[in-house]
Coordinates of C-alpha atoms and ligand atoms in Angstrom, one line a residue:
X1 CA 37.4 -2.5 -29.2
X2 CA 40.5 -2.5 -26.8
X3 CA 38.3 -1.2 -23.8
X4 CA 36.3 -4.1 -24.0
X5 CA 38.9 -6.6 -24.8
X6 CA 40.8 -5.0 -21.2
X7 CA 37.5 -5.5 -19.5
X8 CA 36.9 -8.8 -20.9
X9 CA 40.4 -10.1 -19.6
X10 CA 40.0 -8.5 -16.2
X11 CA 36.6 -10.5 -15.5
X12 CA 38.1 -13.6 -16.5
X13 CA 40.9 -13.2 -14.3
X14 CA 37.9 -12.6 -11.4
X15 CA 35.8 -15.8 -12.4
X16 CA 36.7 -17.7 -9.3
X17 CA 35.9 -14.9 -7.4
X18 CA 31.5 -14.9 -7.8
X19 CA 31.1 -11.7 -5.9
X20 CA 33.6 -9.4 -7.5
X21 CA 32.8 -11.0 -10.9
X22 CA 28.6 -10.2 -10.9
X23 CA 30.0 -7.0 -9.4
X24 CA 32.1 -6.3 -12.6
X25 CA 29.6 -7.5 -14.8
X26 CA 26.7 -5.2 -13.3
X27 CA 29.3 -2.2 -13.4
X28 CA 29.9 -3.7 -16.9
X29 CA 26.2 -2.8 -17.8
X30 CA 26.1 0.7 -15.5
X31 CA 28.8 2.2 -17.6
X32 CA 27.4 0.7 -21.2
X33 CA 23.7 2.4 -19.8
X34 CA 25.6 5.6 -19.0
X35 CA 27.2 5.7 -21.9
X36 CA 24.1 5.4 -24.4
X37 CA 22.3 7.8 -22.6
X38 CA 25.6 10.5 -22.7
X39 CA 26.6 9.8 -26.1
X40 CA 23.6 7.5 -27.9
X41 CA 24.9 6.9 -31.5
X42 CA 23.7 9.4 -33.8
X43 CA 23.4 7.3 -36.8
X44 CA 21.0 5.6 -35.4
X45 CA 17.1 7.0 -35.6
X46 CA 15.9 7.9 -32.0
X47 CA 13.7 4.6 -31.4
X48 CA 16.4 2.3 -32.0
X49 CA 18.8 4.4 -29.3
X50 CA 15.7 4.7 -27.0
X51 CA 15.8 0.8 -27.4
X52 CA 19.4 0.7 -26.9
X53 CA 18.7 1.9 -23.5
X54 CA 15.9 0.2 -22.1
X55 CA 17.7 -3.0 -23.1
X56 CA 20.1 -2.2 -20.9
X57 CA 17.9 -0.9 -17.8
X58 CA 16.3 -4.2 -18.3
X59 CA 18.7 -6.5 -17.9
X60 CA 20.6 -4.1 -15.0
X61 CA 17.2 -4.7 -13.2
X62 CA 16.7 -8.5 -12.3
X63 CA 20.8 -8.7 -11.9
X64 CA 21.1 -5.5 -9.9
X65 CA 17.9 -6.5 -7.4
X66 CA 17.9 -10.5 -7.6
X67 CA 15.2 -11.1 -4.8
X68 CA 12.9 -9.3 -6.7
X69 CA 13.3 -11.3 -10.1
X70 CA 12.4 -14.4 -11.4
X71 CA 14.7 -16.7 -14.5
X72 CA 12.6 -16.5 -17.3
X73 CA 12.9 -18.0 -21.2
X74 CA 11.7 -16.0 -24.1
X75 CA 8.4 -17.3 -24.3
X76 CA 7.5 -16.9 -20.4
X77 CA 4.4 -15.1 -19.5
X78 CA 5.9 -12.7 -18.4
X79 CA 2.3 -10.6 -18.0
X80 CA 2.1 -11.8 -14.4
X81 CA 5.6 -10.3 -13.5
X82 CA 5.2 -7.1 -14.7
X83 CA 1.8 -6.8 -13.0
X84 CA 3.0 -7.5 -9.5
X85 CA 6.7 -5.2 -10.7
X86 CA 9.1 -8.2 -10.7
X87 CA 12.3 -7.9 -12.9
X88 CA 12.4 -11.0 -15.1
X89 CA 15.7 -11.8 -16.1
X90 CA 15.7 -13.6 -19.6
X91 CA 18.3 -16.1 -19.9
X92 CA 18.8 -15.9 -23.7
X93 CA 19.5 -11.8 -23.1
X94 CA 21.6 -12.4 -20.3
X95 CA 24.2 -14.6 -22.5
X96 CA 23.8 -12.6 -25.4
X97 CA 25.2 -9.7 -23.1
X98 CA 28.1 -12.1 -21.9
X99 CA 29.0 -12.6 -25.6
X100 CA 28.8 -8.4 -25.9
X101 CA 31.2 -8.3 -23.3
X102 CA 33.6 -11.2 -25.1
X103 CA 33.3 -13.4 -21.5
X104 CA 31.2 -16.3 -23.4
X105 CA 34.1 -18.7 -24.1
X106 CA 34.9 -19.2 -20.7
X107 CA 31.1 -19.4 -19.2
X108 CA 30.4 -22.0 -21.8
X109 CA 34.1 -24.0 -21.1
X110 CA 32.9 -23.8 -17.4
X111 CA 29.4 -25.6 -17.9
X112 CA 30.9 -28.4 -20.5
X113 CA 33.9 -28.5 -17.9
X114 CA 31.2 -29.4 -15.4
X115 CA 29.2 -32.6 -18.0
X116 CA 27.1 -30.2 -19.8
X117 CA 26.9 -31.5 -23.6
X118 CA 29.0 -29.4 -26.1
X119 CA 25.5 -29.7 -28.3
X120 CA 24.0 -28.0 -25.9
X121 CA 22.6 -24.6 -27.9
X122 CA 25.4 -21.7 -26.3
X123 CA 22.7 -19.4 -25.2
X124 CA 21.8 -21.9 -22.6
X125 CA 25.7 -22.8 -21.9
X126 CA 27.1 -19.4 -21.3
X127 CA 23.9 -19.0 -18.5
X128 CA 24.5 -22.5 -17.4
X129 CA 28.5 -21.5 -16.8
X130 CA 27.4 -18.2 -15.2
X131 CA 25.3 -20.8 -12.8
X132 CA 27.9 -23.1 -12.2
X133 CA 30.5 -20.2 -11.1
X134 CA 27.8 -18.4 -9.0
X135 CA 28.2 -15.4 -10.4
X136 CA 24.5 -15.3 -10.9
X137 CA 22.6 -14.0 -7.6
X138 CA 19.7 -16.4 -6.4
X139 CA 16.4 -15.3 -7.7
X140 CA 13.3 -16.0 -5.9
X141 CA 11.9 -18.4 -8.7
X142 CA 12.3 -19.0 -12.2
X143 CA 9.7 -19.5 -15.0
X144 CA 10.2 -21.6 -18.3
X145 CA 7.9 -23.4 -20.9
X146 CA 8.0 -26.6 -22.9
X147 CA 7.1 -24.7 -26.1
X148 CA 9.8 -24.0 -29.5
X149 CA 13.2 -24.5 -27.4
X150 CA 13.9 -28.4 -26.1
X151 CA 16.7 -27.1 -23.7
X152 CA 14.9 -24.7 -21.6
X153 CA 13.5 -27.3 -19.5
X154 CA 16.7 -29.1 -18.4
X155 CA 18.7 -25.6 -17.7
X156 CA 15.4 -24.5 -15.8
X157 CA 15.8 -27.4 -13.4
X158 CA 18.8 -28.1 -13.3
X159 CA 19.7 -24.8 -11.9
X160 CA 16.5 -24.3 -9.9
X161 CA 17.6 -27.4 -8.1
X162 CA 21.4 -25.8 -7.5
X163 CA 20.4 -22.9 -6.5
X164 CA 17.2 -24.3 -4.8
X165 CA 14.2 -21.9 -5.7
X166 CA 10.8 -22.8 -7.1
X167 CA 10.3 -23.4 -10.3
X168 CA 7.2 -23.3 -12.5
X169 CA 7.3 -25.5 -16.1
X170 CA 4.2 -24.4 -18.4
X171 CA 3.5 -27.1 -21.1
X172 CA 2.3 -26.4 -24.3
X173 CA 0.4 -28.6 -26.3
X174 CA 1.1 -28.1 -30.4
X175 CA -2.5 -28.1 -31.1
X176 CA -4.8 -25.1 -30.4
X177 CA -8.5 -25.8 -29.5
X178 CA -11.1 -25.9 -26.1
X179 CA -8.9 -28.5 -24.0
X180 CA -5.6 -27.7 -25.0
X181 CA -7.1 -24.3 -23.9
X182 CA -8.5 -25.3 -20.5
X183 CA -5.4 -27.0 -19.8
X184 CA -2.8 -23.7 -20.5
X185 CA -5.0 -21.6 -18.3
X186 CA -5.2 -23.9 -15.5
X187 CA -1.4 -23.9 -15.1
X188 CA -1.0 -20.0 -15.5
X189 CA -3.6 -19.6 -12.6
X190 CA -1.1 -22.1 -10.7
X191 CA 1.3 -20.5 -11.9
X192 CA 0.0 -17.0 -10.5
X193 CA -0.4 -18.6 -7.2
X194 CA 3.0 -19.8 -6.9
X195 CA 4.4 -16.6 -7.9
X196 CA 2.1 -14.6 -5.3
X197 CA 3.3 -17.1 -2.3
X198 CA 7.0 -16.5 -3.4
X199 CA 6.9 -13.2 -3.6
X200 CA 4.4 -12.8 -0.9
X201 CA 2.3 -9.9 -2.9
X202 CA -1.3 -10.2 -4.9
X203 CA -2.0 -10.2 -8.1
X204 CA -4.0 -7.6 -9.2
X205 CA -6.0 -8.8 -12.1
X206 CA -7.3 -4.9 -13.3
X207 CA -3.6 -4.1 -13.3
X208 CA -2.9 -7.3 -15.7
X209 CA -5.9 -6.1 -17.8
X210 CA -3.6 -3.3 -18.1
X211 CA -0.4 -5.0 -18.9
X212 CA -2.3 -7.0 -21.8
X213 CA -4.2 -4.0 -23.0
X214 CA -1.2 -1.8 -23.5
X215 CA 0.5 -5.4 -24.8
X216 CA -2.6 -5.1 -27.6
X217 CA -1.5 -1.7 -28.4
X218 CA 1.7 -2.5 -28.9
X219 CA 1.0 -5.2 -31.2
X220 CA -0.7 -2.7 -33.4
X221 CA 1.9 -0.6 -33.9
X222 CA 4.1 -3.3 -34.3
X223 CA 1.9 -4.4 -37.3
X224 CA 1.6 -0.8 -38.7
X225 CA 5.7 -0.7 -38.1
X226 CA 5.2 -3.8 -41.1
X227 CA 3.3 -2.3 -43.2
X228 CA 6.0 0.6 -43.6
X229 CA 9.1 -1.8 -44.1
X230 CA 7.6 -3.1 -47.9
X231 CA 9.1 0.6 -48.7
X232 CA 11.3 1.8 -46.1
X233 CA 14.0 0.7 -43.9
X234 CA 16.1 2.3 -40.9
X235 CA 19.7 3.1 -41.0
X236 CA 20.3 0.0 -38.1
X237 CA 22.4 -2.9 -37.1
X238 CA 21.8 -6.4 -36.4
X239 CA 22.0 -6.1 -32.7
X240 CA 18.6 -3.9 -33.1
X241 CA 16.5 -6.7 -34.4
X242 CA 17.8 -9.0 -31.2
X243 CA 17.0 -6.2 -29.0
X244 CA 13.7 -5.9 -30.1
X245 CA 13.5 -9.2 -28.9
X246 CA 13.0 -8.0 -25.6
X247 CA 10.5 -5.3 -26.4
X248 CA 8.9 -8.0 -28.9
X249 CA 8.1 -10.8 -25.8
X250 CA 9.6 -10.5 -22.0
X251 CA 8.8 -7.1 -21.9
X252 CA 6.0 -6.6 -23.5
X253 CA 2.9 -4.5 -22.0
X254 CA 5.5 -2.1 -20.3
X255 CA 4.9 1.7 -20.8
X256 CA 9.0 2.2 -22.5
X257 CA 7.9 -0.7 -24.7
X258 CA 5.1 0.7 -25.8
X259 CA 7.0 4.0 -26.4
X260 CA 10.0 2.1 -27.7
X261 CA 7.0 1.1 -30.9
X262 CA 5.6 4.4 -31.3
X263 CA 8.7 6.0 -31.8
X264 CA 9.8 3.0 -33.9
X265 CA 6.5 3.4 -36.7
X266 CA 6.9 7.5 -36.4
X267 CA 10.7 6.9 -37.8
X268 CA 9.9 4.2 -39.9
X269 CA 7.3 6.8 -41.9
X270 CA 10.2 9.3 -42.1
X271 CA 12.7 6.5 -42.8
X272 CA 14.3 6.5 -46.4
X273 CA 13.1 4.9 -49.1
X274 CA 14.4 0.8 -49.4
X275 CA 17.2 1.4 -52.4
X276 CA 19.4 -2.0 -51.9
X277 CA 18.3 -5.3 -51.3
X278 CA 16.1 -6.0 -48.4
X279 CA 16.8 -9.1 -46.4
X280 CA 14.9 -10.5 -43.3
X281 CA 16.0 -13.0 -41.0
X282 CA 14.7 -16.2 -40.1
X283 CA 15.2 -16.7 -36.3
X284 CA 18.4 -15.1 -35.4
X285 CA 21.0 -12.7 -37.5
X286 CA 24.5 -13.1 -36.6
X287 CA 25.2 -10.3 -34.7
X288 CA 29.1 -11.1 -34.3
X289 CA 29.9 -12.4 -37.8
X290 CA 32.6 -10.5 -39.3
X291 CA 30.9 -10.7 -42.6
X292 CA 27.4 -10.2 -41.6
X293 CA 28.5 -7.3 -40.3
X294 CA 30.1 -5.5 -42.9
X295 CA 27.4 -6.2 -45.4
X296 CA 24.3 -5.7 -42.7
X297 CA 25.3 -2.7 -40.2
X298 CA 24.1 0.6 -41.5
X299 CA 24.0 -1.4 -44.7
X300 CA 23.8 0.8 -48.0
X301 CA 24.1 -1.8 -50.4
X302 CA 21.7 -4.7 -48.0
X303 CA 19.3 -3.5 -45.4
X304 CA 17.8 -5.5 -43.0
X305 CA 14.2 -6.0 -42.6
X306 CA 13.5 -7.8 -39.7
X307 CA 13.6 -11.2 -38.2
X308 CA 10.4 -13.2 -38.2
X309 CA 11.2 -14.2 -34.2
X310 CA 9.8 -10.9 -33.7
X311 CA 6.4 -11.2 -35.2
X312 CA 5.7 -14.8 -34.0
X313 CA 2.1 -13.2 -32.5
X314 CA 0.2 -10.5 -34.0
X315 CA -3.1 -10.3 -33.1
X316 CA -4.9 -9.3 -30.5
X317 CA -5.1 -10.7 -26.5
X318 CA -8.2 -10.9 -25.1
X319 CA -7.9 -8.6 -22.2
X320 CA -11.0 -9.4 -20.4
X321 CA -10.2 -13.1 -19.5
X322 CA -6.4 -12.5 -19.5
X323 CA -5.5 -16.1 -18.2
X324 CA -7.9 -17.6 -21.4
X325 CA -6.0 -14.3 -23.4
X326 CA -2.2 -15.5 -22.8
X327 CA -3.1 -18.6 -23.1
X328 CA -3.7 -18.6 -26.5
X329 CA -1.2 -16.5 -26.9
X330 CA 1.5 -19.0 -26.1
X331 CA -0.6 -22.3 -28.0
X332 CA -0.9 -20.0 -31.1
X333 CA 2.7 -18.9 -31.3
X334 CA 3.5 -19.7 -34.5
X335 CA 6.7 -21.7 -33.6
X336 CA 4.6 -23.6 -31.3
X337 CA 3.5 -26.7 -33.1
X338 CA 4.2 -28.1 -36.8
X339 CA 6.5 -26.5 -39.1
X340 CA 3.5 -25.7 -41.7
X341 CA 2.2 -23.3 -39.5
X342 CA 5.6 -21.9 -39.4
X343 CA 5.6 -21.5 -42.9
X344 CA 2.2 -20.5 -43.7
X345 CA 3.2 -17.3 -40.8
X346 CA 6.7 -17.0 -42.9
X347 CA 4.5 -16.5 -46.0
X348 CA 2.4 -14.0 -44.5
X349 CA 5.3 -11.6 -43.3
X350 CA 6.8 -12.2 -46.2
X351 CA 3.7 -11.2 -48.4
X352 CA 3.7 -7.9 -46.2
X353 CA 7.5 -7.0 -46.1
X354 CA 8.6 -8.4 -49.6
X355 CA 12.2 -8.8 -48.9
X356 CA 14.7 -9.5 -51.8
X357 CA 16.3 -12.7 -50.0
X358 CA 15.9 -14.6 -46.7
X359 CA 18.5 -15.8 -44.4
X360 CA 18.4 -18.7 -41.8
X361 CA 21.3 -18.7 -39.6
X362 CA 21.4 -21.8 -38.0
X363 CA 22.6 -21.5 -34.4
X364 CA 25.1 -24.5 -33.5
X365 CA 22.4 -26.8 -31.0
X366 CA 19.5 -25.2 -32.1
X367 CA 17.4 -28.2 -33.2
X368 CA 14.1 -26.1 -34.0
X369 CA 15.9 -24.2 -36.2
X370 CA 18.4 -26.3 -38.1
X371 CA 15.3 -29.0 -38.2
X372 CA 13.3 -27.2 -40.3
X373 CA 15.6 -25.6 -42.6
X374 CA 15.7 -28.1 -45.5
X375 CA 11.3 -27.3 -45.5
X376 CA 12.0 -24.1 -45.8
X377 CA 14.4 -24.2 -48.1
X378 CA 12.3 -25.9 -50.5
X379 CA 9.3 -23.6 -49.4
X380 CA 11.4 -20.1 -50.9
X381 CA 12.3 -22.4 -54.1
X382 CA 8.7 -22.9 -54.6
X383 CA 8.4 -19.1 -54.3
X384 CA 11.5 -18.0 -56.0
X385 CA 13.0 -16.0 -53.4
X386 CA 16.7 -16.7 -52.7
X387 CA 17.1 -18.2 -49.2
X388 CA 20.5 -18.8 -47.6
X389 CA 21.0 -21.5 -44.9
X390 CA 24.3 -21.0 -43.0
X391 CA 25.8 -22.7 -39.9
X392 CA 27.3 -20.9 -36.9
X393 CA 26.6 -19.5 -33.5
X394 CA 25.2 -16.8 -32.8
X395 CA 27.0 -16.4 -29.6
X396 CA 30.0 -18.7 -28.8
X397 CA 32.6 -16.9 -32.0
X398 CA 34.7 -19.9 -31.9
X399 CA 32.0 -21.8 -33.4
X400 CA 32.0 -20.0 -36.4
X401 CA 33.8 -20.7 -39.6
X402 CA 34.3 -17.1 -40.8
X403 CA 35.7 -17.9 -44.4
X404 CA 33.0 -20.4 -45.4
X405 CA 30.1 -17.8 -44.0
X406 CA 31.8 -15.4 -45.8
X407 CA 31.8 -16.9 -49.2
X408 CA 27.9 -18.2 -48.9
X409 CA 27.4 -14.9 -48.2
X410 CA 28.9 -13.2 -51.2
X411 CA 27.5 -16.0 -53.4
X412 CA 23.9 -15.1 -51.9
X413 CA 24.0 -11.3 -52.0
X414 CA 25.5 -11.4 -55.8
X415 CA 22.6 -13.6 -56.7
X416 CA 20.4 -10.6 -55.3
X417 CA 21.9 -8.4 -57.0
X418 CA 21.6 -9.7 -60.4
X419 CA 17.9 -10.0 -59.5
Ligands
SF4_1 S1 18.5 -20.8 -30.1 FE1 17.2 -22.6 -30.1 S2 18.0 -24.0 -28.6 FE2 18.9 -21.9 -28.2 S3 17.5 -20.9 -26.7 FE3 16.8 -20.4 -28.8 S4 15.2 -21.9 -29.3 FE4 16.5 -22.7 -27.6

């Protein structure tokens, strides 16, 4: 859209200016919150434009009111913040919104400018730029883990040293059992200590109970939202499924969240019946792929059904020891550890949605994802369910080769089709 190609230029024209460039970027998100909650898009079934908003208001939060946030990755504990009401702001959100705002290529140019590897995966480059051109606001500390992504831990400390604020690392073993155990929950009661000297505030440990009960909650409607899609599907887009990332981990055990999921299964049930072909998402969709687009937004002919990053834990956290709870939690995630367990959780979705194809989009850097591909691969042969591997990047465009996605794509859906 021209407005947001005019705002895109002005920012870039302000980068060597920090102040007035956060400032743009925070008025940049003002307007967009505005905007949804004047006008929300009427195709769209009230969850999803309920979600559209409290996206937004979360990532205004932590950028609008830095020294009362923390950095977090996707997989932080993020528990502990909400119960003593500090704004996390998740890195991987934070440079999905710079590429929704068309400012990515020149965050990421600034951080390789400045040694960072061009392999690096571009969610961690875009916030790594935004770093190096202090246009982020110092937080008070940032959080990360060792689980799933092999670059938070470098872009954790390396910009917890630049900008000099604590920073707490959680390791993860791959295997689940008494020690591994012990060892989690002795680092998220450090962890809770640091965070209470930082912020200079206690943790309450009935109001966590509550976090994680109303986290359990949610879970259940997030399983009963499954149930439903093996018939139905919403009239959405692909930028839906990455929001839900935020309602589906950082910001889970919130009161919208948990409002965000019951309006989500009470659409769902009134949702139209699946007519085309359903296809779910392994990791990331595309969001800014040309071709993607046009066959996946308010799809008639392809719906989408999910992407499996969303359901990586379903059951229950015990709420009564919630250190022992969340720390399971995080061992058990299924894409903590080996790539079986992966699969043996892909299978079970799967089972439960019964999509009519599968797509892995394998984000440029991601070595997680594009590791275990050629396994899965194999894995959907086995089954006989068509499964597409295609290469891009989900948030630096240039790194995508439109025609080639394109054609896979066609090839793949035609194949469903037939079916
Ligand atoms: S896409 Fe992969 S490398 Fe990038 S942040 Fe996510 S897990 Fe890490």
């Amino acid at each position: 859209m021209d407005w947001i190609k005019t705002y895109s230029n002005i920012i870039k024209k302000n980068l060597d200016k920090p102040d007035r460039t956060s400032k743009l970027i925070k008025l940049g998100l003002d307007v967009a919150y505005r905007y949804v909650t004047l006008f929300p898009d009427r195709k769209l079934p009230k969850s999803l434009q309920y979600l559209n908003k409290i996206c937004l208001k979360n990532i205004k939060e932590p950028l609008s009111s830095p020294q009362n946030s923390a950095w977090v990755n996707i997989f932080a504990p993020t528990e502990f913040l909400h119960a003593m009401d500090i704004y996390p702001l998740f890195i991987e959100a934070y440079s999905s919104f710079m590429s929704g705002f068309l400012i990515e290529d020149a965050l990421i140019d600034k951080a390789e400018s400045a040694g960072i590897s061009n392999t690096l995966c571009s969610f961690h480059k875009a916030f790594l730029g935004s770093g190096e051109l202090n246009i982020l606001k110092k937080p008070k500390m940032a959080i990360t883990t060792s689980m799933v992504c092999d670059a938070n831990i470098n872009t954790f400390r390396y910009l917890s040293e630049k900008y000099d604020i604590p920073l707490y690392i959680i390791d993860i073993p791959y295997e689940y059992n008494r020690d591994s155990l012990e060892y989690v929950k002795k680092q998220l009661k450090e962890m809770a200590v640091l965070v209470e000297e930082v912020f200079d505030r206690k943790l309450d440990i009935d109001k966590l109970r509550e976090i994680v009960i109303r986290e359990n909650q949610t879970k259940a409607l997030i399983n009963e939202y499954i149930e439903n899609l093996r018939q139905r599907c919403l009239n959405s887009t692909m930028t839906f499924e990455l929001y839900m990332l935020f309602t589906s981990h950082v910001f889970l055990g919130r009161e919208d969240t948990l409002k965000f999921y019951k309006m989500l299964t009470a659409d769902i049930k009134s949702a139209p019946l699946r007519s085309g072909g359903g296809i779910f998402f392994i990791h990331l969709p595309p969001l800014f792929e040309e071709s993607f687009k046009e066959c996946f937004n308010f799809g008639k002919e392809f719906h989408i059904l999910g992407c499996d990053l969303n359901y990586d834990f379903l059951d229950e956290v015990e709420y009564g020891d919630p250190f022992e709870g969340i720390a399971k939690k995080m061992i058990l995630n299924v894409y903590n550890g080996s790539i079986e367990r992966k699969i043996e959780a892909l299978s079970n979705i799967i089972d439960r949605i019964e999509p009519d194809g599968i797509i892995q989009f394998c984000h440029w850097g991601c070595k997680q994802s594009i590791g275990g591909a050629g396994l899965l691969k194999d894995y959907f042969k086995r089954r006989n369910i068509p499964f597409l591997a295609v290469d891009g990047d989900v948030i630096d465009k240039r790194n995508n080769q439109h025609g080639q996605a394109k054609t896979r794509l066609e090839a793949f859906l035609e194949i469903i089709k037939r079916r």
